[in-house]
mmCIF file of N, CA and C in Angstrom:
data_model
loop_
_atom_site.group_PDB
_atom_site.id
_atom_site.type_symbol
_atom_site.label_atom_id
_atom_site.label_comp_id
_atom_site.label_asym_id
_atom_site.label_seq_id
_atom_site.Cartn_x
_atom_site.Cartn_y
_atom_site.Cartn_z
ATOM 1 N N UNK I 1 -222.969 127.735 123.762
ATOM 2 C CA UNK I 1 -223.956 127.112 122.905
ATOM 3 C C UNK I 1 -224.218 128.065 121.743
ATOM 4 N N UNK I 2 -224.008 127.563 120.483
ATOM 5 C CA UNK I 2 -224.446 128.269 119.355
ATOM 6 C C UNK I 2 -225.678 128.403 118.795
ATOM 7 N N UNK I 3 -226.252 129.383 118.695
ATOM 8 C CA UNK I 3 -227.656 129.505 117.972
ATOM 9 C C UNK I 3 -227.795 130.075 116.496
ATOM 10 N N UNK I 4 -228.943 129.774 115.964
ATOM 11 C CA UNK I 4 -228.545 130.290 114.273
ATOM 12 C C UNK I 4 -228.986 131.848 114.950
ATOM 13 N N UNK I 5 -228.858 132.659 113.045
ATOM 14 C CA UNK I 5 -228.909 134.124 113.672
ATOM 15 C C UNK I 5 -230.232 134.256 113.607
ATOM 16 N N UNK I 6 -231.192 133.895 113.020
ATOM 17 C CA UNK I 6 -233.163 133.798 113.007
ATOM 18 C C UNK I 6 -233.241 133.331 114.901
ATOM 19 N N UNK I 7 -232.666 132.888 115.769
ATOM 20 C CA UNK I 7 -232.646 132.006 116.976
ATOM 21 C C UNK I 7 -232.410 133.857 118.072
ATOM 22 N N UNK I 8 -231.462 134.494 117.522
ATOM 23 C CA UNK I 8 -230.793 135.195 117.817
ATOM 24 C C UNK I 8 -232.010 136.187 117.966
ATOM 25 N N UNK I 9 -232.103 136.769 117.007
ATOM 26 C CA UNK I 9 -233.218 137.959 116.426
ATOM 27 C C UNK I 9 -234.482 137.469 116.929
ATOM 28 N N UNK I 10 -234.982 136.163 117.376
ATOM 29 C CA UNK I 10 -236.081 135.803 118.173
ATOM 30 C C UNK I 10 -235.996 136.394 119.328
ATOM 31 N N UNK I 11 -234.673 135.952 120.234
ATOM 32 C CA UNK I 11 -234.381 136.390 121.480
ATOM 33 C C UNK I 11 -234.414 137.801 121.490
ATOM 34 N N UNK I 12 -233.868 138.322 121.110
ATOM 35 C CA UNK I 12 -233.708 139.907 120.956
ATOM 36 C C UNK I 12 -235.470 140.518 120.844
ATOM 37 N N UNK I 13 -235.950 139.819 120.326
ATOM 38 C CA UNK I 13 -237.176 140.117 119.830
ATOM 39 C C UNK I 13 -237.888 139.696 121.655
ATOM 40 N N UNK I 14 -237.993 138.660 121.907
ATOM 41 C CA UNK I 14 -238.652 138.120 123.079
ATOM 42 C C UNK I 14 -238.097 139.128 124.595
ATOM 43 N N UNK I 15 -236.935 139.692 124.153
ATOM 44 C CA UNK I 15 -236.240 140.982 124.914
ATOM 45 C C UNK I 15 -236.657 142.185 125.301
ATOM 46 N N UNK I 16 -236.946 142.322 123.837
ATOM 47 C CA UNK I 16 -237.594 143.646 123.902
ATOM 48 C C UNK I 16 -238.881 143.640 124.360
ATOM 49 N N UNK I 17 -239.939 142.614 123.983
ATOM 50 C CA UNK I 17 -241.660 142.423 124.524
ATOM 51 C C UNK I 17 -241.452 142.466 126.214
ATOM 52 N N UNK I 18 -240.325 142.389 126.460
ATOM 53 C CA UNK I 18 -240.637 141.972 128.322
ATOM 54 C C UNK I 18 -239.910 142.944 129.017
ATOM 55 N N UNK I 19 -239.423 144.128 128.338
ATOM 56 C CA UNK I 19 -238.563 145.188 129.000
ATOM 57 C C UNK I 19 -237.168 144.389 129.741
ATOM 58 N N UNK I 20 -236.457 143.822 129.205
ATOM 59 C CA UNK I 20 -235.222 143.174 128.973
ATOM 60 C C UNK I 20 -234.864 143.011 130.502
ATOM 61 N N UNK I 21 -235.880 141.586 130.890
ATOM 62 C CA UNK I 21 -236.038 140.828 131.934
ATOM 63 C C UNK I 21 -235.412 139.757 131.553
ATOM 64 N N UNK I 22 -234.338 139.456 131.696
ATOM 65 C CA UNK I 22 -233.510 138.240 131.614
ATOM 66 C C UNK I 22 -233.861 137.243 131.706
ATOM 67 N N UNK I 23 -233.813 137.129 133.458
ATOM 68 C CA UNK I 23 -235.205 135.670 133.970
ATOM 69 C C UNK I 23 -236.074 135.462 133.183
ATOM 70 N N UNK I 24 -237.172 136.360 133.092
ATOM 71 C CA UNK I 24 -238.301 135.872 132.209
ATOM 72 C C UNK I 24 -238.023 135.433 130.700
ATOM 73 N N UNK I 25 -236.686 136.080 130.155
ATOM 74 C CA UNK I 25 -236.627 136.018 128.941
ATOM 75 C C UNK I 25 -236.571 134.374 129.006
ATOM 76 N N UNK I 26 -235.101 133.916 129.776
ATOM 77 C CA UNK I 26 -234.373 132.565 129.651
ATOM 78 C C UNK I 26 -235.758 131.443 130.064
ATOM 79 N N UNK I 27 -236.741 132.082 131.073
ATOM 80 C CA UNK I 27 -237.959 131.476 131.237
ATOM 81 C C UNK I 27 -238.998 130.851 129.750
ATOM 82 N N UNK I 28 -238.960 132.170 129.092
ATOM 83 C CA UNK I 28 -240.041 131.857 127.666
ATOM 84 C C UNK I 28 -239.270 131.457 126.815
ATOM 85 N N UNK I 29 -238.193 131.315 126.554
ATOM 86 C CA UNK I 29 -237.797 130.337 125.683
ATOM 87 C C UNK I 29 -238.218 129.720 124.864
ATOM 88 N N UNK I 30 -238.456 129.675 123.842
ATOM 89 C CA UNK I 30 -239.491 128.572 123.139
ATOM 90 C C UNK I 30 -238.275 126.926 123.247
ATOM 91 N N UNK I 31 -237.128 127.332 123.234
ATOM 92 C CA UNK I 31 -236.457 126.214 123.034
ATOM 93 C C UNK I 31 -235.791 125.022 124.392
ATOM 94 N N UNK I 32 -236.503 124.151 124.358
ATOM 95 C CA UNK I 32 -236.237 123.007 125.104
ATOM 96 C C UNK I 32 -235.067 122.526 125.459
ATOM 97 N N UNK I 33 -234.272 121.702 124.023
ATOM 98 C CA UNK I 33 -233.720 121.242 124.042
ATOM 99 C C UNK I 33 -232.143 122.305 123.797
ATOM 100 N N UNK I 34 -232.790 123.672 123.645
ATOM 101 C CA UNK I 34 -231.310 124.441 123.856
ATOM 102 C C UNK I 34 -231.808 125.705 124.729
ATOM 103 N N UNK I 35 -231.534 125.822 126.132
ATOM 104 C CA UNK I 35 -232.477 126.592 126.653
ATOM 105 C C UNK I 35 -231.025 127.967 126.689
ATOM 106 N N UNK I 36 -231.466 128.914 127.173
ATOM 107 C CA UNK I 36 -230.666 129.790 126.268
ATOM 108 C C UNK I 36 -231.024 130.348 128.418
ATOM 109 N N UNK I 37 -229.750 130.459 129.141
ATOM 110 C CA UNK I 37 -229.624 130.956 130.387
ATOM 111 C C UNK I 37 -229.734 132.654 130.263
ATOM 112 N N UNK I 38 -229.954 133.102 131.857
ATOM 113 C CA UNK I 38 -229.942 134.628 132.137
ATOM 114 C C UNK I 38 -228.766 134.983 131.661
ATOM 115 N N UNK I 39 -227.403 134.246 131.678
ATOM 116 C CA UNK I 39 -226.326 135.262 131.259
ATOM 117 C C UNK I 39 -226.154 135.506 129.241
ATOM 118 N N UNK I 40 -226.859 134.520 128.961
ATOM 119 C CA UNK I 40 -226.673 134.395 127.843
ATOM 120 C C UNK I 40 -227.615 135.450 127.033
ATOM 121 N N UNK I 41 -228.354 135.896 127.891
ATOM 122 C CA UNK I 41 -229.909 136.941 126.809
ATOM 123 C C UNK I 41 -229.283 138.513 127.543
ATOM 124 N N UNK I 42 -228.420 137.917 128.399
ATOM 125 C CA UNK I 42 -227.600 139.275 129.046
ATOM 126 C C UNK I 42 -226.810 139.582 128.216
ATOM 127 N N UNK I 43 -225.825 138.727 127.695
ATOM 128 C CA UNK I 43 -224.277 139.007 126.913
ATOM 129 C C UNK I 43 -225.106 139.457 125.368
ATOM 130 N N UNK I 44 -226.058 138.840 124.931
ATOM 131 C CA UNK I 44 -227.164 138.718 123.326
ATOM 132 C C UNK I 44 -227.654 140.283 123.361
ATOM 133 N N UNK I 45 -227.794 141.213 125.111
ATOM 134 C CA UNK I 45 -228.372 142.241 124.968
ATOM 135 C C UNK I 45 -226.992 143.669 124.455
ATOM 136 N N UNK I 46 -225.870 142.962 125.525
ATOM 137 C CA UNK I 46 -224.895 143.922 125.297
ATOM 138 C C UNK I 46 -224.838 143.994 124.146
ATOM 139 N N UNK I 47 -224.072 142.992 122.932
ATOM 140 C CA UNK I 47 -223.609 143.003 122.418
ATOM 141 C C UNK I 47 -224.613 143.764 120.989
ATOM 142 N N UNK I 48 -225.745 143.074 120.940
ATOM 143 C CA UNK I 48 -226.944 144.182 120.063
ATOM 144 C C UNK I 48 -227.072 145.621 120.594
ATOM 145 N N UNK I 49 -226.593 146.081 121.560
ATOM 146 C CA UNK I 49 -226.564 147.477 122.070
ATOM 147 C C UNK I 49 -225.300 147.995 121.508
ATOM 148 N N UNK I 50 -224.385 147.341 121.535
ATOM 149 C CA UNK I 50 -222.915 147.740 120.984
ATOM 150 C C UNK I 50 -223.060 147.527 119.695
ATOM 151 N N UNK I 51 -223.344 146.960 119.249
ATOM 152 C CA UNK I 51 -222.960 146.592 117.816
ATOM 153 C C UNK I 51 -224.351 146.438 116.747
ATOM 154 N N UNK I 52 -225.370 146.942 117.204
ATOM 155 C CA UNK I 52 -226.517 146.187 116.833
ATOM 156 C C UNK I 52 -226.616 145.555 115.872
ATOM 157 N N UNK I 53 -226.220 144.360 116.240
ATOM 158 C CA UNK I 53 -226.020 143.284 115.166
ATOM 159 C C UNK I 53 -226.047 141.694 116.309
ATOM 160 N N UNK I 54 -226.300 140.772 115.824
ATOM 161 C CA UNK I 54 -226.782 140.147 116.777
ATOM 162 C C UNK I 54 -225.835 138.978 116.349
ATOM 163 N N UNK I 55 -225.226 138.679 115.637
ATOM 164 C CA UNK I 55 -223.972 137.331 115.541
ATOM 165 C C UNK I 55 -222.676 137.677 116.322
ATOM 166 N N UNK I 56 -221.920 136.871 116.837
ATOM 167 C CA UNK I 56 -220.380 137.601 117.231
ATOM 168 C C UNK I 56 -219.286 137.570 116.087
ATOM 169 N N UNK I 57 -219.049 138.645 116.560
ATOM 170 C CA UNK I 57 -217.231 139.294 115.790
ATOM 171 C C UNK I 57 -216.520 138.116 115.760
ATOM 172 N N UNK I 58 -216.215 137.668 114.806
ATOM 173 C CA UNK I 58 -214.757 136.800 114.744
ATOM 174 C C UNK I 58 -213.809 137.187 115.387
ATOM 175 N N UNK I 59 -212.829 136.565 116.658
ATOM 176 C CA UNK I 59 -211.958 137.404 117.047
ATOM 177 C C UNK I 59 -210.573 137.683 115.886
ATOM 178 N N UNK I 60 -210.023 138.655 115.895
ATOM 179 C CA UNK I 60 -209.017 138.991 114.791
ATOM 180 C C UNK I 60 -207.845 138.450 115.925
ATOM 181 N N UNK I 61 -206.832 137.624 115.033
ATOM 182 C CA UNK I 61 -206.012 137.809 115.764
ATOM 183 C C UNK I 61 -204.576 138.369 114.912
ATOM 184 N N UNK I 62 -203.886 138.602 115.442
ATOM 185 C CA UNK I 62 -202.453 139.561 115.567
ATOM 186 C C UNK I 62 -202.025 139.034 114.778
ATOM 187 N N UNK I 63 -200.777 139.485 113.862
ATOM 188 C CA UNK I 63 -200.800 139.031 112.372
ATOM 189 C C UNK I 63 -199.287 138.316 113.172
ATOM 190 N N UNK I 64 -199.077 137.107 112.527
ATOM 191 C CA UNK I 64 -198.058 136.413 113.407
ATOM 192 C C UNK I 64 -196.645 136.575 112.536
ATOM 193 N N UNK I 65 -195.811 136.085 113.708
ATOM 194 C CA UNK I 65 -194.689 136.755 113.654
ATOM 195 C C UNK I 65 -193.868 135.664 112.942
ATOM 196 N N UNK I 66 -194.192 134.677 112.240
ATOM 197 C CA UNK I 66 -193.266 134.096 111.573
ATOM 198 C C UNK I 66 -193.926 133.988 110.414
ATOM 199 N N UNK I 67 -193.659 135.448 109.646
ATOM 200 C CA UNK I 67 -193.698 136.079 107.955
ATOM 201 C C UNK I 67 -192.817 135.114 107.448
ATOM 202 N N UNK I 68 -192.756 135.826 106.016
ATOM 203 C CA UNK I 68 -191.955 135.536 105.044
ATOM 204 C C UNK I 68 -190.389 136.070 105.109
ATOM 205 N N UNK I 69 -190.081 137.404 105.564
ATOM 206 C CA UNK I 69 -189.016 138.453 105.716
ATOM 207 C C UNK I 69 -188.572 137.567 107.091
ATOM 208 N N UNK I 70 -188.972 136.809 108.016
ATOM 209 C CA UNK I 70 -188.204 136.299 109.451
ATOM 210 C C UNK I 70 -188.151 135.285 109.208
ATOM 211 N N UNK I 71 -189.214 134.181 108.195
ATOM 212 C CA UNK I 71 -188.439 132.681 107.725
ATOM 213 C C UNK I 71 -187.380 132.959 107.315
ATOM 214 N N UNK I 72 -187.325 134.351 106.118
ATOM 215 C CA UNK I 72 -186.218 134.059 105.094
ATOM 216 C C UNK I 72 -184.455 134.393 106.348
ATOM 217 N N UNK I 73 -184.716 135.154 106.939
ATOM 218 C CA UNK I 73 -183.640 135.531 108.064
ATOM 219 C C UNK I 73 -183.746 134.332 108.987
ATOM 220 N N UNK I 74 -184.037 133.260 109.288
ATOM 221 C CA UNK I 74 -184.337 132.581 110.212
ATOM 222 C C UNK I 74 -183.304 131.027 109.192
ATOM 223 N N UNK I 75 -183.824 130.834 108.095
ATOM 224 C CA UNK I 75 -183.540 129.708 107.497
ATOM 225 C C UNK I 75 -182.180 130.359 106.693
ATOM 226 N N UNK I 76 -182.049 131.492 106.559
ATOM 227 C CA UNK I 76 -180.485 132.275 106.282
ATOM 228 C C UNK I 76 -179.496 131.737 107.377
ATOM 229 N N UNK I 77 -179.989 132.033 108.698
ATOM 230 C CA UNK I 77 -178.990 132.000 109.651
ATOM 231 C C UNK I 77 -178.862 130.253 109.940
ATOM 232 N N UNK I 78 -179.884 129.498 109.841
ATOM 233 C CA UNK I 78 -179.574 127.652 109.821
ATOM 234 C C UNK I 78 -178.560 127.490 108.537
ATOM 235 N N UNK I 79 -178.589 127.812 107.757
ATOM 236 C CA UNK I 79 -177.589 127.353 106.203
ATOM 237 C C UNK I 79 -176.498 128.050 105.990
ATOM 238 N N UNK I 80 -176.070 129.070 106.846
ATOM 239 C CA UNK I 80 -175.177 129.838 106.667
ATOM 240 C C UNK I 80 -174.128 129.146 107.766
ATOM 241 N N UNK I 81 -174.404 129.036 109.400
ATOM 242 C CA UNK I 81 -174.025 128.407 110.193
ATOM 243 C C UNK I 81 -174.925 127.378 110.706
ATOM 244 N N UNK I 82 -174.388 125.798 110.187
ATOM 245 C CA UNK I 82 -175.537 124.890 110.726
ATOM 246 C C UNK I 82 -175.044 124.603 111.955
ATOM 247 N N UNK I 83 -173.993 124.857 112.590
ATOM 248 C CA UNK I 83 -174.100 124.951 114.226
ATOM 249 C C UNK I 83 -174.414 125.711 115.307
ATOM 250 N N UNK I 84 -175.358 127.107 114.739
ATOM 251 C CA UNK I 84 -175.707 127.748 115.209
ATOM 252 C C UNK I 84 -177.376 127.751 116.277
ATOM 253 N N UNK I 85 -176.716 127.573 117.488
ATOM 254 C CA UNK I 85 -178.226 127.587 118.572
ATOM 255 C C UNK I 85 -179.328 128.149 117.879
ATOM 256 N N UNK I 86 -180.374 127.729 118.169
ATOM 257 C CA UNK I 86 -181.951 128.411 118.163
ATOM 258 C C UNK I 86 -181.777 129.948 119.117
ATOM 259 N N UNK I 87 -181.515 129.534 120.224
ATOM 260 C CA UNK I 87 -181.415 130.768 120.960
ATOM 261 C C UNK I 87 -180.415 131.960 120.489
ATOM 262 N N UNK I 88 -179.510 131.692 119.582
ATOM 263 C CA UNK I 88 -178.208 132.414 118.773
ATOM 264 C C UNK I 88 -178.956 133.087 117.879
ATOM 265 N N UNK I 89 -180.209 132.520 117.455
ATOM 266 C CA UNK I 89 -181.268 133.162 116.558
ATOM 267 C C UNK I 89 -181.899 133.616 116.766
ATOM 268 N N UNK I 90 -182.872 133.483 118.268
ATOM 269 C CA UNK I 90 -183.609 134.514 118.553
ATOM 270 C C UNK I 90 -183.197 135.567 118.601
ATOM 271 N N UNK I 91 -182.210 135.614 119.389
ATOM 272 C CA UNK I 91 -181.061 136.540 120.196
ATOM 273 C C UNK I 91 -180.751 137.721 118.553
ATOM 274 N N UNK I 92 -180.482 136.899 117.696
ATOM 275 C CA UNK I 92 -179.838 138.128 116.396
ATOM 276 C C UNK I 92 -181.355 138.563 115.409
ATOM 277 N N UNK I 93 -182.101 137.800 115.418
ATOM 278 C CA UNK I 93 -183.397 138.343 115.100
ATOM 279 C C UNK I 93 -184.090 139.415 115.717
ATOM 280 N N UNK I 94 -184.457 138.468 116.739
ATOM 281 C CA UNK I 94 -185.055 139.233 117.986
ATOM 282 C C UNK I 94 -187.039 138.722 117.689
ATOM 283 N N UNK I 95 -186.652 137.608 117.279
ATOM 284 C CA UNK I 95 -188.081 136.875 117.411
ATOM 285 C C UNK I 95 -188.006 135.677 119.108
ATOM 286 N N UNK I 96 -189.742 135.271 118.987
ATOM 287 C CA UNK I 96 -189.367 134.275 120.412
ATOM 288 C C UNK I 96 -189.254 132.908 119.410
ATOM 289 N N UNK I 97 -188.224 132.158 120.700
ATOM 290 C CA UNK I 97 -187.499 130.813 120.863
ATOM 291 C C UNK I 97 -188.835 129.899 119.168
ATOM 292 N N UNK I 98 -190.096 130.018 120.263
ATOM 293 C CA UNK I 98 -190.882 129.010 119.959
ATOM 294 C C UNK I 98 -191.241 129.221 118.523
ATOM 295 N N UNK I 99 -190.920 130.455 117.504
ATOM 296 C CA UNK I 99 -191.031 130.497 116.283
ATOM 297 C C UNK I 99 -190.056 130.250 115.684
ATOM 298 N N UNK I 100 -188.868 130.517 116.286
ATOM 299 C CA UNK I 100 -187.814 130.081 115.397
ATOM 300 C C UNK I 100 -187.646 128.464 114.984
ATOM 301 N N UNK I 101 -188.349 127.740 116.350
ATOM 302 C CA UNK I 101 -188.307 126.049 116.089
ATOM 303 C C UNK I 101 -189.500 126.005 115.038
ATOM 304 N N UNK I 102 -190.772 127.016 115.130
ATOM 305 C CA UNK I 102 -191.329 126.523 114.358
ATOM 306 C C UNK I 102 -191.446 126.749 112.811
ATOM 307 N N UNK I 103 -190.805 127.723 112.441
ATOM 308 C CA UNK I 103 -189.968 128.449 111.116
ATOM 309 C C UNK I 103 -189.152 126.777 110.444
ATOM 310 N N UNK I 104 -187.890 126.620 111.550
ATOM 311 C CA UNK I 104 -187.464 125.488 110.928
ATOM 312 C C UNK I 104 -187.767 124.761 111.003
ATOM 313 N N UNK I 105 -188.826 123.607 111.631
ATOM 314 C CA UNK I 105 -189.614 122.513 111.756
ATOM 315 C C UNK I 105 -190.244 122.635 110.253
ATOM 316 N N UNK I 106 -190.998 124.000 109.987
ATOM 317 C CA UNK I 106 -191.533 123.917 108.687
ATOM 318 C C UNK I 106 -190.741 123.815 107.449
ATOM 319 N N UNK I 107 -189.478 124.056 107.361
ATOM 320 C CA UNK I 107 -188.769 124.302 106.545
ATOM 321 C C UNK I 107 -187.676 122.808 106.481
ATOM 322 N N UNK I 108 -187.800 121.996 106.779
ATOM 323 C CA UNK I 108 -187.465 120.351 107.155
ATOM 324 C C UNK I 108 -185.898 120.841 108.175
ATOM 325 N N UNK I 109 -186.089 121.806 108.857
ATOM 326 C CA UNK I 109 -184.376 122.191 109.121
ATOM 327 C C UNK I 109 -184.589 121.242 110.995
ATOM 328 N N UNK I 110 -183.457 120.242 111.674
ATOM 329 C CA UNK I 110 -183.682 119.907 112.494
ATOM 330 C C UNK I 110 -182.577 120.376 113.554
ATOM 331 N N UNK I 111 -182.691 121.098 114.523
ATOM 332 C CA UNK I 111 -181.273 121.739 115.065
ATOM 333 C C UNK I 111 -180.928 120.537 115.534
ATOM 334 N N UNK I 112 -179.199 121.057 115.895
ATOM 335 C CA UNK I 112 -178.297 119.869 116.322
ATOM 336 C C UNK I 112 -177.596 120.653 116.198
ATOM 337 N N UNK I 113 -176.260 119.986 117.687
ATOM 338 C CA UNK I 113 -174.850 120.090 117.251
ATOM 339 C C UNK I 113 -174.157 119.274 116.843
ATOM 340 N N UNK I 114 -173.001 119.423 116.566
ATOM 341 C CA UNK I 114 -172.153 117.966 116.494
ATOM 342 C C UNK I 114 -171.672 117.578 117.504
ATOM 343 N N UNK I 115 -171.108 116.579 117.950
ATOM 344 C CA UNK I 115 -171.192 115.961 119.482
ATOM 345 C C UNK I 115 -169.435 114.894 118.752
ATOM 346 N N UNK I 116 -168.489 115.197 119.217
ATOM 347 C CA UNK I 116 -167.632 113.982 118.786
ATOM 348 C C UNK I 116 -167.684 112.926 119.826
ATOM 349 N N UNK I 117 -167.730 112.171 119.286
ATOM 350 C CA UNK I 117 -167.954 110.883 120.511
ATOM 351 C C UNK I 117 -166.635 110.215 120.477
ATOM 352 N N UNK I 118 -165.545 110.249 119.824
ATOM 353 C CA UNK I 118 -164.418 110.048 119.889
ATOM 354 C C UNK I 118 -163.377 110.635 120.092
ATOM 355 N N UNK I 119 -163.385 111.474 120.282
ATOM 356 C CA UNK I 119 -162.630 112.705 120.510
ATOM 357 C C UNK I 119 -161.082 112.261 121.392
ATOM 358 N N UNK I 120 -159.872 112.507 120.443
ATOM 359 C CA UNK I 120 -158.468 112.206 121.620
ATOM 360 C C UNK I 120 -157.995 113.523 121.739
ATOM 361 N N UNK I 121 -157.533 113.241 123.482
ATOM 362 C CA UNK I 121 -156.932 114.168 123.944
ATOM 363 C C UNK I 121 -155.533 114.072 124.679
ATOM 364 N N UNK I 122 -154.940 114.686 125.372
ATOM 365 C CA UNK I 122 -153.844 114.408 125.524
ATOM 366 C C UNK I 122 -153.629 113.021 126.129
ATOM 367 N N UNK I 123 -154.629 112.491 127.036
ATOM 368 C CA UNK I 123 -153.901 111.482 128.162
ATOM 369 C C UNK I 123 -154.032 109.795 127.053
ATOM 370 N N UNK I 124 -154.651 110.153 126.003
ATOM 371 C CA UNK I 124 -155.161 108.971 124.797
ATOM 372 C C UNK I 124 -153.973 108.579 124.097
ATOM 373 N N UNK I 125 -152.453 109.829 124.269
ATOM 374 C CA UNK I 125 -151.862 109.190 123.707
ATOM 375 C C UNK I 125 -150.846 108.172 124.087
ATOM 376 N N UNK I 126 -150.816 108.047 125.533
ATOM 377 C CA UNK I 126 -150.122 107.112 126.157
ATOM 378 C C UNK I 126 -150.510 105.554 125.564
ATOM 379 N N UNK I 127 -152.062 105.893 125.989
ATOM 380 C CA UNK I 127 -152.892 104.703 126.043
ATOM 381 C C UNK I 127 -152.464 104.040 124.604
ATOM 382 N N UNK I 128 -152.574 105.124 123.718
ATOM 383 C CA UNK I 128 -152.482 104.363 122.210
ATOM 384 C C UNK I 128 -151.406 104.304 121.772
ATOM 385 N N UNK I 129 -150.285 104.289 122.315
ATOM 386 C CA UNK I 129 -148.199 104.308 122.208
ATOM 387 C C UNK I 129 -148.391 102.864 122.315
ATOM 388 N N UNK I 130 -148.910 102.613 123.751
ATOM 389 C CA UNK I 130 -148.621 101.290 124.722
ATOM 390 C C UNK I 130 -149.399 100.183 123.374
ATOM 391 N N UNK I 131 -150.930 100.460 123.279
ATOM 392 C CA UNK I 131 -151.366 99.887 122.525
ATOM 393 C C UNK I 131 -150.564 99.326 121.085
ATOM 394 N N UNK I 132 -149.964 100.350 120.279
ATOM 395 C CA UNK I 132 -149.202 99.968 119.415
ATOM 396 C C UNK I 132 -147.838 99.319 119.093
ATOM 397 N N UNK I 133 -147.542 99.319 120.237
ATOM 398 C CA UNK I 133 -146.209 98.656 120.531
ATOM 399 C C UNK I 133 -147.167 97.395 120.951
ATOM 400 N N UNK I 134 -147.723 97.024 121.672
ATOM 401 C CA UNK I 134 -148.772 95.344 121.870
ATOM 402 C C UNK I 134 -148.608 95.184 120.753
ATOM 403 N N UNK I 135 -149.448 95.809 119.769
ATOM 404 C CA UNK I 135 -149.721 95.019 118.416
ATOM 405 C C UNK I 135 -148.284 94.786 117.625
ATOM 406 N N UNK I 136 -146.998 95.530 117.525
ATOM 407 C CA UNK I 136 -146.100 95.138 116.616
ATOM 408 C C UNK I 136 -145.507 93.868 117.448
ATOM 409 N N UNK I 137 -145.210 93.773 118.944
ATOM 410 C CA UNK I 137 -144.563 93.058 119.754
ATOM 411 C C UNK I 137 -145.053 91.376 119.574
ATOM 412 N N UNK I 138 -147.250 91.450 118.888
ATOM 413 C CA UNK I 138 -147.502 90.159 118.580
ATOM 414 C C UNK I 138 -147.235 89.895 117.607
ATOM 415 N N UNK I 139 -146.990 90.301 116.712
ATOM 416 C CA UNK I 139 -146.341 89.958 115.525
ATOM 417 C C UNK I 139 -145.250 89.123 115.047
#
């Protein structure tokens, strides 16, 4: 539950008058309809002891791994060889799977191989001798 920071600095304030009695704090409450629990005037105490500052830290997070320098190596290696696996890319990068799809997802690139669906091989050419001799024989 979010409180403004005037909500905050009340509590802290109602903290300190009661020698930082939790119960009693979450008890006097002035607020009804947002009642503010023992763990919550608990976590409101740490964190003004640590930081004395009474809003929370934005968490920072980790600067992510699909830059500009690993698109540009990432969408190098799709246009250079477009039959080249995702995993052929992690593998020569050395980024994970799930950025490299999402590098080229952003970049309109869609993996694929080619697949021949027709493909002859040796035993096709009997089949297609016999066949061609049918067709001159209706003639």
């Amino acid at each position: 539950m979010k409180f403004s920071q005037e909500e905050l600095v009340h509590m802290v304030y109602l903290l300190v008058e009661i020698d930082r009695n939790y119960l009693l704090a979450s008890q006097k409450h002035p607020h009804v309809e947002r009642k503010a629990d023992v763990r919550c005037f608990q976590k409101l105490n740490e964190r003004f002891e640590r930081t004395e500052k009474v809003e929370c830290k934005k968490q920072e997070r980790p600067k992510t791994i699909t830059n500009e320098e690993n698109e540009f190596l990432v969408v190098g290696s799709a246009v250079e060889d477009p039959n080249v696996s995702m995993r052929t890319i992690t593998r020569g990068i050395g980024i994970p799977l799930t950025s490299v799809w999402r590098i080229l997802n952003r970049n309109k690139f869609h993996p694929f191989h080619y697949q021949l669906v027709q493909e002859l091989d040796q035993r096709d050419f009997n089949q297609r001798f016999t066949f061609c001799r049918w067709c001159l024989e209706k003639e």
